[in-house]
């Protein structure tokens, strides 16, 4: 199961929909864009010098957190999003808000809620979730795990996107062929943002 699928499977969509004032269907469609966008932004960041160590350091500050929706610190989420997307955050919101079934306003409300959940997920997967885990300890293996989890996020098809319909190809039911994260976010996130 991909990181995106695991995170989505743990999110209480009905509760999140109530929190952001949207229908469960709209909320789920937007979340299916926001989660891989955050992961894709992190993948783009670790390609730049110092990006990987900066993300590992950030994960170290969230290794013991596992926030429920009621506990999410949206101020922290806004800071995480700023580090991930940099000055391209509005462009990312516009790209995601233009996907089927969602809107700029809903994406903008969801990003600071989802960002701490994504960071917490990565911290537990990469650093093991042990109390007092040092991000610099075993950085080699942690870096490998981080790269493996984030690898290919920007190359994956956008969940819920409209199929492109190439002849002879049949789209998978839950992840139809469509625009790729690399196409949607690659240029936007190419500016060397930092965690």
PDB file of N, CA and C in Angstrom, residues 4-102:
ATOM      1  N   UNK A   4       0.260   7.384   0.337  1.00  0.00           N
ATOM      2  CA  UNK A   4      -0.988   8.119   0.149  1.00  0.00           C
ATOM      3  C   UNK A   4      -2.185   7.273   0.577  1.00  0.00           C
ATOM      4  N   UNK A   5      -2.209   6.015   0.141  1.00  0.00           N
ATOM      5  CA  UNK A   5      -3.333   5.136   0.484  1.00  0.00           C
ATOM      6  C   UNK A   5      -3.415   4.884   1.983  1.00  0.00           C
ATOM      7  N   UNK A   6      -2.258   4.682   2.624  1.00  0.00           N
ATOM      8  CA  UNK A   6      -2.252   4.433   4.066  1.00  0.00           C
ATOM      9  C   UNK A   6      -2.779   5.641   4.835  1.00  0.00           C
ATOM     10  N   UNK A   7      -2.324   6.833   4.453  1.00  0.00           N
ATOM     11  CA  UNK A   7      -2.776   8.049   5.149  1.00  0.00           C
ATOM     12  C   UNK A   7      -4.274   8.238   4.938  1.00  0.00           C
ATOM     13  N   UNK A   8      -4.728   8.064   3.701  1.00  0.00           N
ATOM     14  CA  UNK A   8      -6.151   8.227   3.400  1.00  0.00           C
ATOM     15  C   UNK A   8      -7.002   7.229   4.178  1.00  0.00           C
ATOM     16  N   UNK A   9      -6.501   6.004   4.332  1.00  0.00           N
ATOM     17  CA  UNK A   9      -7.289   4.974   5.016  1.00  0.00           C
ATOM     18  C   UNK A   9      -7.484   5.285   6.495  1.00  0.00           C
ATOM     19  N   UNK A  10      -6.625   6.117   7.059  1.00  0.00           N
ATOM     20  CA  UNK A  10      -6.704   6.436   8.481  1.00  0.00           C
ATOM     21  C   UNK A  10      -7.465   7.728   8.768  1.00  0.00           C
ATOM     22  N   UNK A  11      -7.842   8.450   7.727  1.00  0.00           N
ATOM     23  CA  UNK A  11      -8.518   9.736   7.927  1.00  0.00           C
ATOM     24  C   UNK A  11     -10.033   9.549   8.068  1.00  0.00           C
ATOM     25  N   UNK A  12     -10.628  10.090   9.132  1.00  0.00           N
ATOM     26  CA  UNK A  12     -12.094  10.046   9.272  1.00  0.00           C
ATOM     27  C   UNK A  12     -12.727  11.125   8.394  1.00  0.00           C
ATOM     28  N   UNK A  13     -13.072  10.759   7.173  1.00  0.00           N
ATOM     29  CA  UNK A  13     -13.517  11.738   6.185  1.00  0.00           C
ATOM     30  C   UNK A  13     -14.768  12.488   6.645  1.00  0.00           C
ATOM     31  N   UNK A  14     -15.726  11.792   7.259  1.00  0.00           N
ATOM     32  CA  UNK A  14     -16.952  12.462   7.702  1.00  0.00           C
ATOM     33  C   UNK A  14     -16.653  13.551   8.728  1.00  0.00           C
ATOM     34  N   UNK A  15     -15.782  13.233   9.682  1.00  0.00           N
ATOM     35  CA  UNK A  15     -15.417  14.226  10.705  1.00  0.00           C
ATOM     36  C   UNK A  15     -14.659  15.394  10.076  1.00  0.00           C
ATOM     37  N   UNK A  16     -13.768  15.083   9.154  1.00  0.00           N
ATOM     38  CA  UNK A  16     -13.004  16.123   8.471  1.00  0.00           C
ATOM     39  C   UNK A  16     -13.931  17.009   7.645  1.00  0.00           C
ATOM     40  N   UNK A  17     -14.914  16.399   6.980  1.00  0.00           N
ATOM     41  CA  UNK A  17     -15.869  17.162   6.177  1.00  0.00           C
ATOM     42  C   UNK A  17     -16.641  18.141   7.044  1.00  0.00           C
ATOM     43  N   UNK A  18     -17.062  17.678   8.214  1.00  0.00           N
ATOM     44  CA  UNK A  18     -17.781  18.558   9.136  1.00  0.00           C
ATOM     45  C   UNK A  18     -16.894  19.706   9.592  1.00  0.00           C
ATOM     46  N   UNK A  19     -15.616  19.406   9.824  1.00  0.00           N
ATOM     47  CA  UNK A  19     -14.673  20.418  10.297  1.00  0.00           C
ATOM     48  C   UNK A  19     -14.437  21.512   9.262  1.00  0.00           C
ATOM     49  N   UNK A  20     -14.393  21.144   7.978  1.00  0.00           N
ATOM     50  CA  UNK A  20     -14.114  22.137   6.937  1.00  0.00           C
ATOM     51  C   UNK A  20     -15.373  22.667   6.271  1.00  0.00           C
ATOM     52  N   UNK A  21     -16.540  22.136   6.663  1.00  0.00           N
ATOM     53  CA  UNK A  21     -17.794  22.638   6.127  1.00  0.00           C
ATOM     54  C   UNK A  21     -18.063  22.258   4.684  1.00  0.00           C
ATOM     55  N   UNK A  22     -17.726  21.025   4.343  1.00  0.00           N
ATOM     56  CA  UNK A  22     -17.962  20.541   2.981  1.00  0.00           C
ATOM     57  C   UNK A  22     -18.599  19.160   3.062  1.00  0.00           C
ATOM     58  N   UNK A  23     -19.080  18.671   1.939  1.00  0.00           N
ATOM     59  CA  UNK A  23     -19.663  17.327   1.922  1.00  0.00           C
ATOM     60  C   UNK A  23     -18.540  16.295   2.013  1.00  0.00           C
ATOM     61  N   UNK A  24     -18.857  15.087   2.502  1.00  0.00           N
ATOM     62  CA  UNK A  24     -17.840  14.038   2.541  1.00  0.00           C
ATOM     63  C   UNK A  24     -17.242  13.742   1.166  1.00  0.00           C
ATOM     64  N   UNK A  25     -18.082  13.802   0.126  1.00  0.00           N
ATOM     65  CA  UNK A  25     -17.588  13.513  -1.221  1.00  0.00           C
ATOM     66  C   UNK A  25     -16.581  14.575  -1.680  1.00  0.00           C
ATOM     67  N   UNK A  26     -16.933  15.850  -1.459  1.00  0.00           N
ATOM     68  CA  UNK A  26     -16.008  16.933  -1.826  1.00  0.00           C
ATOM     69  C   UNK A  26     -14.725  16.851  -1.016  1.00  0.00           C
ATOM     70  N   UNK A  27     -14.877  16.563   0.273  1.00  0.00           N
ATOM     71  CA  UNK A  27     -13.712  16.499   1.158  1.00  0.00           C
ATOM     72  C   UNK A  27     -12.783  15.371   0.739  1.00  0.00           C
ATOM     73  N   UNK A  28     -13.355  14.210   0.457  1.00  0.00           N
ATOM     74  CA  UNK A  28     -12.513  13.076   0.053  1.00  0.00           C
ATOM     75  C   UNK A  28     -11.790  13.375  -1.252  1.00  0.00           C
ATOM     76  N   UNK A  29     -12.479  13.984  -2.208  1.00  0.00           N
ATOM     77  CA  UNK A  29     -11.839  14.323  -3.486  1.00  0.00           C
ATOM     78  C   UNK A  29     -10.667  15.277  -3.268  1.00  0.00           C
ATOM     79  N   UNK A  30     -10.863  16.274  -2.397  1.00  0.00           N
ATOM     80  CA  UNK A  30      -9.799  17.237  -2.133  1.00  0.00           C
ATOM     81  C   UNK A  30      -8.642  16.601  -1.381  1.00  0.00           C
ATOM     82  N   UNK A  31      -8.962  15.759  -0.397  1.00  0.00           N
ATOM     83  CA  UNK A  31      -7.909  15.089   0.379  1.00  0.00           C
ATOM     84  C   UNK A  31      -7.071  14.200  -0.530  1.00  0.00           C
ATOM     85  N   UNK A  32      -7.713  13.561  -1.502  1.00  0.00           N
ATOM     86  CA  UNK A  32      -6.987  12.701  -2.444  1.00  0.00           C
ATOM     87  C   UNK A  32      -6.033  13.505  -3.321  1.00  0.00           C
ATOM     88  N   UNK A  33      -6.201  14.809  -3.347  1.00  0.00           N
ATOM     89  CA  UNK A  33      -5.250  15.678  -4.040  1.00  0.00           C
ATOM     90  C   UNK A  33      -4.207  16.228  -3.076  1.00  0.00           C
ATOM     91  N   UNK A  34      -4.661  16.621  -1.881  1.00  0.00           N
ATOM     92  CA  UNK A  34      -3.775  17.298  -0.928  1.00  0.00           C
ATOM     93  C   UNK A  34      -2.689  16.362  -0.399  1.00  0.00           C
ATOM     94  N   UNK A  35      -3.054  15.123  -0.042  1.00  0.00           N
ATOM     95  CA  UNK A  35      -2.060  14.205   0.545  1.00  0.00           C
ATOM     96  C   UNK A  35      -0.894  13.947  -0.414  1.00  0.00           C
ATOM     97  N   UNK A  36      -1.156  13.507  -1.660  1.00  0.00           N
ATOM     98  CA  UNK A  36      -0.016  13.286  -2.555  1.00  0.00           C
ATOM     99  C   UNK A  36       0.703  14.573  -2.927  1.00  0.00           C
ATOM    100  N   UNK A  37       0.003  15.711  -2.905  1.00  0.00           N
ATOM    101  CA  UNK A  37       0.689  16.976  -3.188  1.00  0.00           C
ATOM    102  C   UNK A  37       1.712  17.294  -2.103  1.00  0.00           C
ATOM    103  N   UNK A  38       1.339  17.084  -0.838  1.00  0.00           N
ATOM    104  CA  UNK A  38       2.285  17.301   0.260  1.00  0.00           C
ATOM    105  C   UNK A  38       3.461  16.328   0.163  1.00  0.00           C
ATOM    106  N   UNK A  39       3.160  15.054  -0.079  1.00  0.00           N
ATOM    107  CA  UNK A  39       4.230  14.068  -0.235  1.00  0.00           C
ATOM    108  C   UNK A  39       5.097  14.400  -1.447  1.00  0.00           C
ATOM    109  N   UNK A  40       4.451  14.826  -2.534  1.00  0.00           N
ATOM    110  CA  UNK A  40       5.198  15.196  -3.734  1.00  0.00           C
ATOM    111  C   UNK A  40       6.070  16.411  -3.506  1.00  0.00           C
ATOM    112  N   UNK A  41       5.567  17.361  -2.717  1.00  0.00           N
ATOM    113  CA  UNK A  41       6.380  18.525  -2.378  1.00  0.00           C
ATOM    114  C   UNK A  41       7.606  18.133  -1.578  1.00  0.00           C
ATOM    115  N   UNK A  42       7.430  17.192  -0.663  1.00  0.00           N
ATOM    116  CA  UNK A  42       8.562  16.708   0.127  1.00  0.00           C
ATOM    117  C   UNK A  42       9.545  15.942  -0.749  1.00  0.00           C
ATOM    118  N   UNK A  43       9.000  15.158  -1.691  1.00  0.00           N
ATOM    119  CA  UNK A  43       9.880  14.446  -2.624  1.00  0.00           C
ATOM    120  C   UNK A  43      10.701  15.438  -3.439  1.00  0.00           C
ATOM    121  N   UNK A  44      10.061  16.505  -3.906  1.00  0.00           N
ATOM    122  CA  UNK A  44      10.782  17.523  -4.677  1.00  0.00           C
ATOM    123  C   UNK A  44      11.858  18.180  -3.826  1.00  0.00           C
ATOM    124  N   UNK A  45      11.546  18.436  -2.551  1.00  0.00           N
ATOM    125  CA  UNK A  45      12.504  19.097  -1.669  1.00  0.00           C
ATOM    126  C   UNK A  45      13.751  18.263  -1.422  1.00  0.00           C
ATOM    127  N   UNK A  46      13.588  16.944  -1.263  1.00  0.00           N
ATOM    128  CA  UNK A  46      14.762  16.128  -0.933  1.00  0.00           C
ATOM    129  C   UNK A  46      15.690  15.944  -2.129  1.00  0.00           C
ATOM    130  N   UNK A  47      15.262  16.399  -3.312  1.00  0.00           N
ATOM    131  CA  UNK A  47      16.144  16.354  -4.479  1.00  0.00           C
ATOM    132  C   UNK A  47      17.171  17.485  -4.452  1.00  0.00           C
ATOM    133  N   UNK A  48      16.939  18.489  -3.613  1.00  0.00           N
ATOM    134  CA  UNK A  48      17.831  19.649  -3.557  1.00  0.00           C
ATOM    135  C   UNK A  48      18.869  19.459  -2.461  1.00  0.00           C
ATOM    136  N   UNK A  49      20.050  20.061  -2.611  1.00  0.00           N
ATOM    137  CA  UNK A  49      21.092  19.919  -1.589  1.00  0.00           C
ATOM    138  C   UNK A  49      20.588  20.331  -0.202  1.00  0.00           C
ATOM    139  N   UNK A  50      20.795  19.471   0.759  1.00  0.00           N
ATOM    140  CA  UNK A  50      20.371  19.758   2.133  1.00  0.00           C
ATOM    141  C   UNK A  50      18.916  19.476   2.402  1.00  0.00           C
ATOM    142  N   UNK A  51      18.141  19.185   1.363  1.00  0.00           N
ATOM    143  CA  UNK A  51      16.709  18.983   1.547  1.00  0.00           C
ATOM    144  C   UNK A  51      16.375  17.744   2.352  1.00  0.00           C
ATOM    145  N   UNK A  52      17.112  16.668   2.100  1.00  0.00           N
ATOM    146  CA  UNK A  52      16.837  15.416   2.795  1.00  0.00           C
ATOM    147  C   UNK A  52      17.136  15.535   4.288  1.00  0.00           C
ATOM    148  N   UNK A  53      18.291  16.109   4.627  1.00  0.00           N
ATOM    149  CA  UNK A  53      18.642  16.248   6.044  1.00  0.00           C
ATOM    150  C   UNK A  53      17.692  17.207   6.744  1.00  0.00           C
ATOM    151  N   UNK A  54      17.231  18.246   6.035  1.00  0.00           N
ATOM    152  CA  UNK A  54      16.282  19.188   6.632  1.00  0.00           C
ATOM    153  C   UNK A  54      14.948  18.502   6.926  1.00  0.00           C
ATOM    154  N   UNK A  55      14.500  17.638   6.004  1.00  0.00           N
ATOM    155  CA  UNK A  55      13.239  16.934   6.236  1.00  0.00           C
ATOM    156  C   UNK A  55      13.383  15.934   7.385  1.00  0.00           C
ATOM    157  N   UNK A  56      14.509  15.226   7.434  1.00  0.00           N
ATOM    158  CA  UNK A  56      14.736  14.292   8.538  1.00  0.00           C
ATOM    159  C   UNK A  56      14.734  15.019   9.878  1.00  0.00           C
ATOM    160  N   UNK A  57      15.323  16.203   9.900  1.00  0.00           N
ATOM    161  CA  UNK A  57      15.324  16.996  11.135  1.00  0.00           C
ATOM    162  C   UNK A  57      13.901  17.401  11.522  1.00  0.00           C
ATOM    163  N   UNK A  58      13.122  17.791  10.526  1.00  0.00           N
ATOM    164  CA  UNK A  58      11.726  18.167  10.785  1.00  0.00           C
ATOM    165  C   UNK A  58      10.932  16.970  11.301  1.00  0.00           C
ATOM    166  N   UNK A  59      11.188  15.804  10.733  1.00  0.00           N
ATOM    167  CA  UNK A  59      10.486  14.600  11.184  1.00  0.00           C
ATOM    168  C   UNK A  59      10.818  14.283  12.638  1.00  0.00           C
ATOM    169  N   UNK A  60      12.056  14.561  13.024  1.00  0.00           N
ATOM    170  CA  UNK A  60      12.461  14.314  14.404  1.00  0.00           C
ATOM    171  C   UNK A  60      11.631  15.084  15.408  1.00  0.00           C
ATOM    172  N   UNK A  61      11.121  16.239  15.010  1.00  0.00           N
ATOM    173  CA  UNK A  61      10.281  17.039  15.899  1.00  0.00           C
ATOM    174  C   UNK A  61       8.843  16.558  15.967  1.00  0.00           C
ATOM    175  N   UNK A  62       8.488  15.572  15.138  1.00  0.00           N
ATOM    176  CA  UNK A  62       7.110  15.074  15.101  1.00  0.00           C
ATOM    177  C   UNK A  62       7.027  13.575  15.357  1.00  0.00           C
ATOM    178  N   UNK A  63       8.145  12.976  15.771  1.00  0.00           N
ATOM    179  CA  UNK A  63       8.189  11.522  15.854  1.00  0.00           C
ATOM    180  C   UNK A  63       7.258  10.966  16.926  1.00  0.00           C
ATOM    181  N   UNK A  64       6.992  11.738  17.962  1.00  0.00           N
ATOM    182  CA  UNK A  64       6.116  11.253  19.028  1.00  0.00           C
ATOM    183  C   UNK A  64       4.689  11.767  18.893  1.00  0.00           C
ATOM    184  N   UNK A  65       4.409  12.491  17.821  1.00  0.00           N
ATOM    185  CA  UNK A  65       3.061  13.034  17.657  1.00  0.00           C
ATOM    186  C   UNK A  65       2.242  12.126  16.756  1.00  0.00           C
ATOM    187  N   UNK A  66       0.986  11.984  17.100  1.00  0.00           N
ATOM    188  CA  UNK A  66       0.054  11.230  16.270  1.00  0.00           C
ATOM    189  C   UNK A  66      -1.305  11.903  16.419  1.00  0.00           C
ATOM    190  N   UNK A  67      -1.421  13.116  15.849  1.00  0.00           N
ATOM    191  CA  UNK A  67      -2.593  13.930  16.146  1.00  0.00           C
ATOM    192  C   UNK A  67      -3.877  13.385  15.540  1.00  0.00           C
ATOM    193  N   UNK A  68      -4.947  13.415  16.349  1.00  0.00           N
ATOM    194  CA  UNK A  68      -6.278  13.202  15.799  1.00  0.00           C
ATOM    195  C   UNK A  68      -6.711  14.533  15.188  1.00  0.00           C
ATOM    196  N   UNK A  69      -7.829  14.528  14.480  1.00  0.00           N
ATOM    197  CA  UNK A  69      -8.279  15.780  13.872  1.00  0.00           C
ATOM    198  C   UNK A  69      -8.496  16.872  14.915  1.00  0.00           C
ATOM    199  N   UNK A  70      -8.998  16.470  16.101  1.00  0.00           N
ATOM    200  CA  UNK A  70      -9.248  17.453  17.157  1.00  0.00           C
ATOM    201  C   UNK A  70      -7.953  18.031  17.716  1.00  0.00           C
ATOM    202  N   UNK A  71      -6.870  17.288  17.568  1.00  0.00           N
ATOM    203  CA  UNK A  71      -5.595  17.711  18.152  1.00  0.00           C
ATOM    204  C   UNK A  71      -4.660  18.389  17.159  1.00  0.00           C
ATOM    205  N   UNK A  72      -5.019  18.394  15.893  1.00  0.00           N
ATOM    206  CA  UNK A  72      -4.135  18.975  14.880  1.00  0.00           C
ATOM    207  C   UNK A  72      -3.921  20.453  15.151  1.00  0.00           C
ATOM    208  N   UNK A  73      -2.655  20.848  15.128  1.00  0.00           N
ATOM    209  CA  UNK A  73      -2.287  22.255  15.281  1.00  0.00           C
ATOM    210  C   UNK A  73      -2.187  22.858  13.872  1.00  0.00           C
ATOM    211  N   UNK A  74      -3.212  23.617  13.496  1.00  0.00           N
ATOM    212  CA  UNK A  74      -3.230  24.152  12.130  1.00  0.00           C
ATOM    213  C   UNK A  74      -2.168  25.234  11.918  1.00  0.00           C
ATOM    214  N   UNK A  75      -1.738  25.897  12.992  1.00  0.00           N
ATOM    215  CA  UNK A  75      -0.627  26.847  12.843  1.00  0.00           C
ATOM    216  C   UNK A  75       0.644  26.106  12.440  1.00  0.00           C
ATOM    217  N   UNK A  76       0.884  24.957  13.092  1.00  0.00           N
ATOM    218  CA  UNK A  76       2.017  24.116  12.730  1.00  0.00           C
ATOM    219  C   UNK A  76       1.841  23.612  11.301  1.00  0.00           C
ATOM    220  N   UNK A  77       0.594  23.233  10.953  1.00  0.00           N
ATOM    221  CA  UNK A  77       0.319  22.764   9.604  1.00  0.00           C
ATOM    222  C   UNK A  77       0.606  23.816   8.548  1.00  0.00           C
ATOM    223  N   UNK A  78       0.266  25.062   8.856  1.00  0.00           N
ATOM    224  CA  UNK A  78       0.533  26.154   7.916  1.00  0.00           C
ATOM    225  C   UNK A  78       2.037  26.348   7.731  1.00  0.00           C
ATOM    226  N   UNK A  79       2.798  26.200   8.826  1.00  0.00           N
ATOM    227  CA  UNK A  79       4.259  26.332   8.734  1.00  0.00           C
ATOM    228  C   UNK A  79       4.854  25.194   7.914  1.00  0.00           C
ATOM    229  N   UNK A  80       4.352  23.972   8.140  1.00  0.00           N
ATOM    230  CA  UNK A  80       4.832  22.824   7.364  1.00  0.00           C
ATOM    231  C   UNK A  80       4.577  23.059   5.872  1.00  0.00           C
ATOM    232  N   UNK A  81       3.356  23.495   5.550  1.00  0.00           N
ATOM    233  CA  UNK A  81       3.006  23.738   4.147  1.00  0.00           C
ATOM    234  C   UNK A  81       3.885  24.825   3.537  1.00  0.00           C
ATOM    235  N   UNK A  82       4.185  25.861   4.325  1.00  0.00           N
ATOM    236  CA  UNK A  82       5.051  26.934   3.837  1.00  0.00           C
ATOM    237  C   UNK A  82       6.444  26.399   3.521  1.00  0.00           C
ATOM    238  N   UNK A  83       6.950  25.524   4.380  1.00  0.00           N
ATOM    239  CA  UNK A  83       8.268  24.936   4.137  1.00  0.00           C
ATOM    240  C   UNK A  83       8.240  24.000   2.932  1.00  0.00           C
ATOM    241  N   UNK A  84       7.152  23.259   2.777  1.00  0.00           N
ATOM    242  CA  UNK A  84       7.063  22.302   1.672  1.00  0.00           C
ATOM    243  C   UNK A  84       6.908  23.012   0.333  1.00  0.00           C
ATOM    244  N   UNK A  85       5.985  23.967   0.269  1.00  0.00           N
ATOM    245  CA  UNK A  85       5.649  24.600  -1.006  1.00  0.00           C
ATOM    246  C   UNK A  85       6.335  25.945  -1.230  1.00  0.00           C
ATOM    247  N   UNK A  86       6.857  26.546  -0.153  1.00  0.00           N
ATOM    248  CA  UNK A  86       7.510  27.843  -0.289  1.00  0.00           C
ATOM    249  C   UNK A  86       6.569  28.890  -0.853  1.00  0.00           C
ATOM    250  N   UNK A  87       7.110  29.737  -1.707  1.00  0.00           N
ATOM    251  CA  UNK A  87       6.281  30.811  -2.276  1.00  0.00           C
ATOM    252  C   UNK A  87       5.411  30.311  -3.425  1.00  0.00           C
ATOM    253  N   UNK A  88       5.422  29.002  -3.645  1.00  0.00           N
ATOM    254  CA  UNK A  88       4.575  28.413  -4.698  1.00  0.00           C
ATOM    255  C   UNK A  88       3.261  27.856  -4.152  1.00  0.00           C
ATOM    256  N   UNK A  89       2.957  28.116  -2.863  1.00  0.00           N
ATOM    257  CA  UNK A  89       1.768  27.499  -2.272  1.00  0.00           C
ATOM    258  C   UNK A  89       0.488  27.916  -2.991  1.00  0.00           C
ATOM    259  N   UNK A  90       0.356  29.182  -3.352  1.00  0.00           N
ATOM    260  CA  UNK A  90      -0.848  29.616  -4.064  1.00  0.00           C
ATOM    261  C   UNK A  90      -0.972  28.906  -5.416  1.00  0.00           C
ATOM    262  N   UNK A  91       0.164  28.724  -6.088  1.00  0.00           N
ATOM    263  CA  UNK A  91       0.143  28.034  -7.378  1.00  0.00           C
ATOM    264  C   UNK A  91      -0.284  26.576  -7.199  1.00  0.00           C
ATOM    265  N   UNK A  92       0.190  25.944  -6.113  1.00  0.00           N
ATOM    266  CA  UNK A  92      -0.204  24.559  -5.835  1.00  0.00           C
ATOM    267  C   UNK A  92      -1.700  24.492  -5.556  1.00  0.00           C
ATOM    268  N   UNK A  93      -2.200  25.423  -4.737  1.00  0.00           N
ATOM    269  CA  UNK A  93      -3.634  25.457  -4.419  1.00  0.00           C
ATOM    270  C   UNK A  93      -4.448  25.617  -5.699  1.00  0.00           C
ATOM    271  N   UNK A  94      -4.000  26.491  -6.585  1.00  0.00           N
ATOM    272  CA  UNK A  94      -4.719  26.708  -7.844  1.00  0.00           C
ATOM    273  C   UNK A  94      -4.707  25.455  -8.713  1.00  0.00           C
ATOM    274  N   UNK A  95      -3.571  24.757  -8.739  1.00  0.00           N
ATOM    275  CA  UNK A  95      -3.490  23.521  -9.523  1.00  0.00           C
ATOM    276  C   UNK A  95      -4.436  22.463  -8.957  1.00  0.00           C
ATOM    277  N   UNK A  96      -4.386  22.255  -7.635  1.00  0.00           N
ATOM    278  CA  UNK A  96      -5.218  21.220  -7.012  1.00  0.00           C
ATOM    279  C   UNK A  96      -6.690  21.595  -7.047  1.00  0.00           C
ATOM    280  N   UNK A  97      -6.995  22.868  -6.850  1.00  0.00           N
ATOM    281  CA  UNK A  97      -8.378  23.321  -6.854  1.00  0.00           C
ATOM    282  C   UNK A  97      -9.041  23.187  -8.205  1.00  0.00           C
ATOM    283  N   UNK A  98      -8.232  23.062  -9.250  1.00  0.00           N
ATOM    284  CA  UNK A  98      -8.770  22.895 -10.596  1.00  0.00           C
ATOM    285  C   UNK A  98      -9.059  21.461 -10.966  1.00  0.00           C
ATOM    286  N   UNK A  99      -8.714  20.512 -10.080  1.00  0.00           N
ATOM    287  CA  UNK A  99      -8.991  19.102 -10.364  1.00  0.00           C
ATOM    288  C   UNK A  99     -10.471  18.804 -10.160  1.00  0.00           C
ATOM    289  N   UNK A 100     -10.988  17.753 -10.803  1.00  0.00           N
ATOM    290  CA  UNK A 100     -12.416  17.426 -10.693  1.00  0.00           C
ATOM    291  C   UNK A 100     -12.848  17.195  -9.244  1.00  0.00           C
ATOM    292  N   UNK A 101     -13.980  17.791  -8.870  1.00  0.00           N
ATOM    293  CA  UNK A 101     -14.586  17.523  -7.575  1.00  0.00           C
ATOM    294  C   UNK A 101     -14.065  18.335  -6.415  1.00  0.00           C
ATOM    295  N   UNK A 102     -13.200  19.321  -6.676  1.00  0.00           N
ATOM    296  CA  UNK A 102     -12.665  20.096  -5.558  1.00  0.00           C
ATOM    297  C   UNK A 102     -12.642  21.584  -5.915  1.00  0.00           C
TER     298      UNK A 102
END
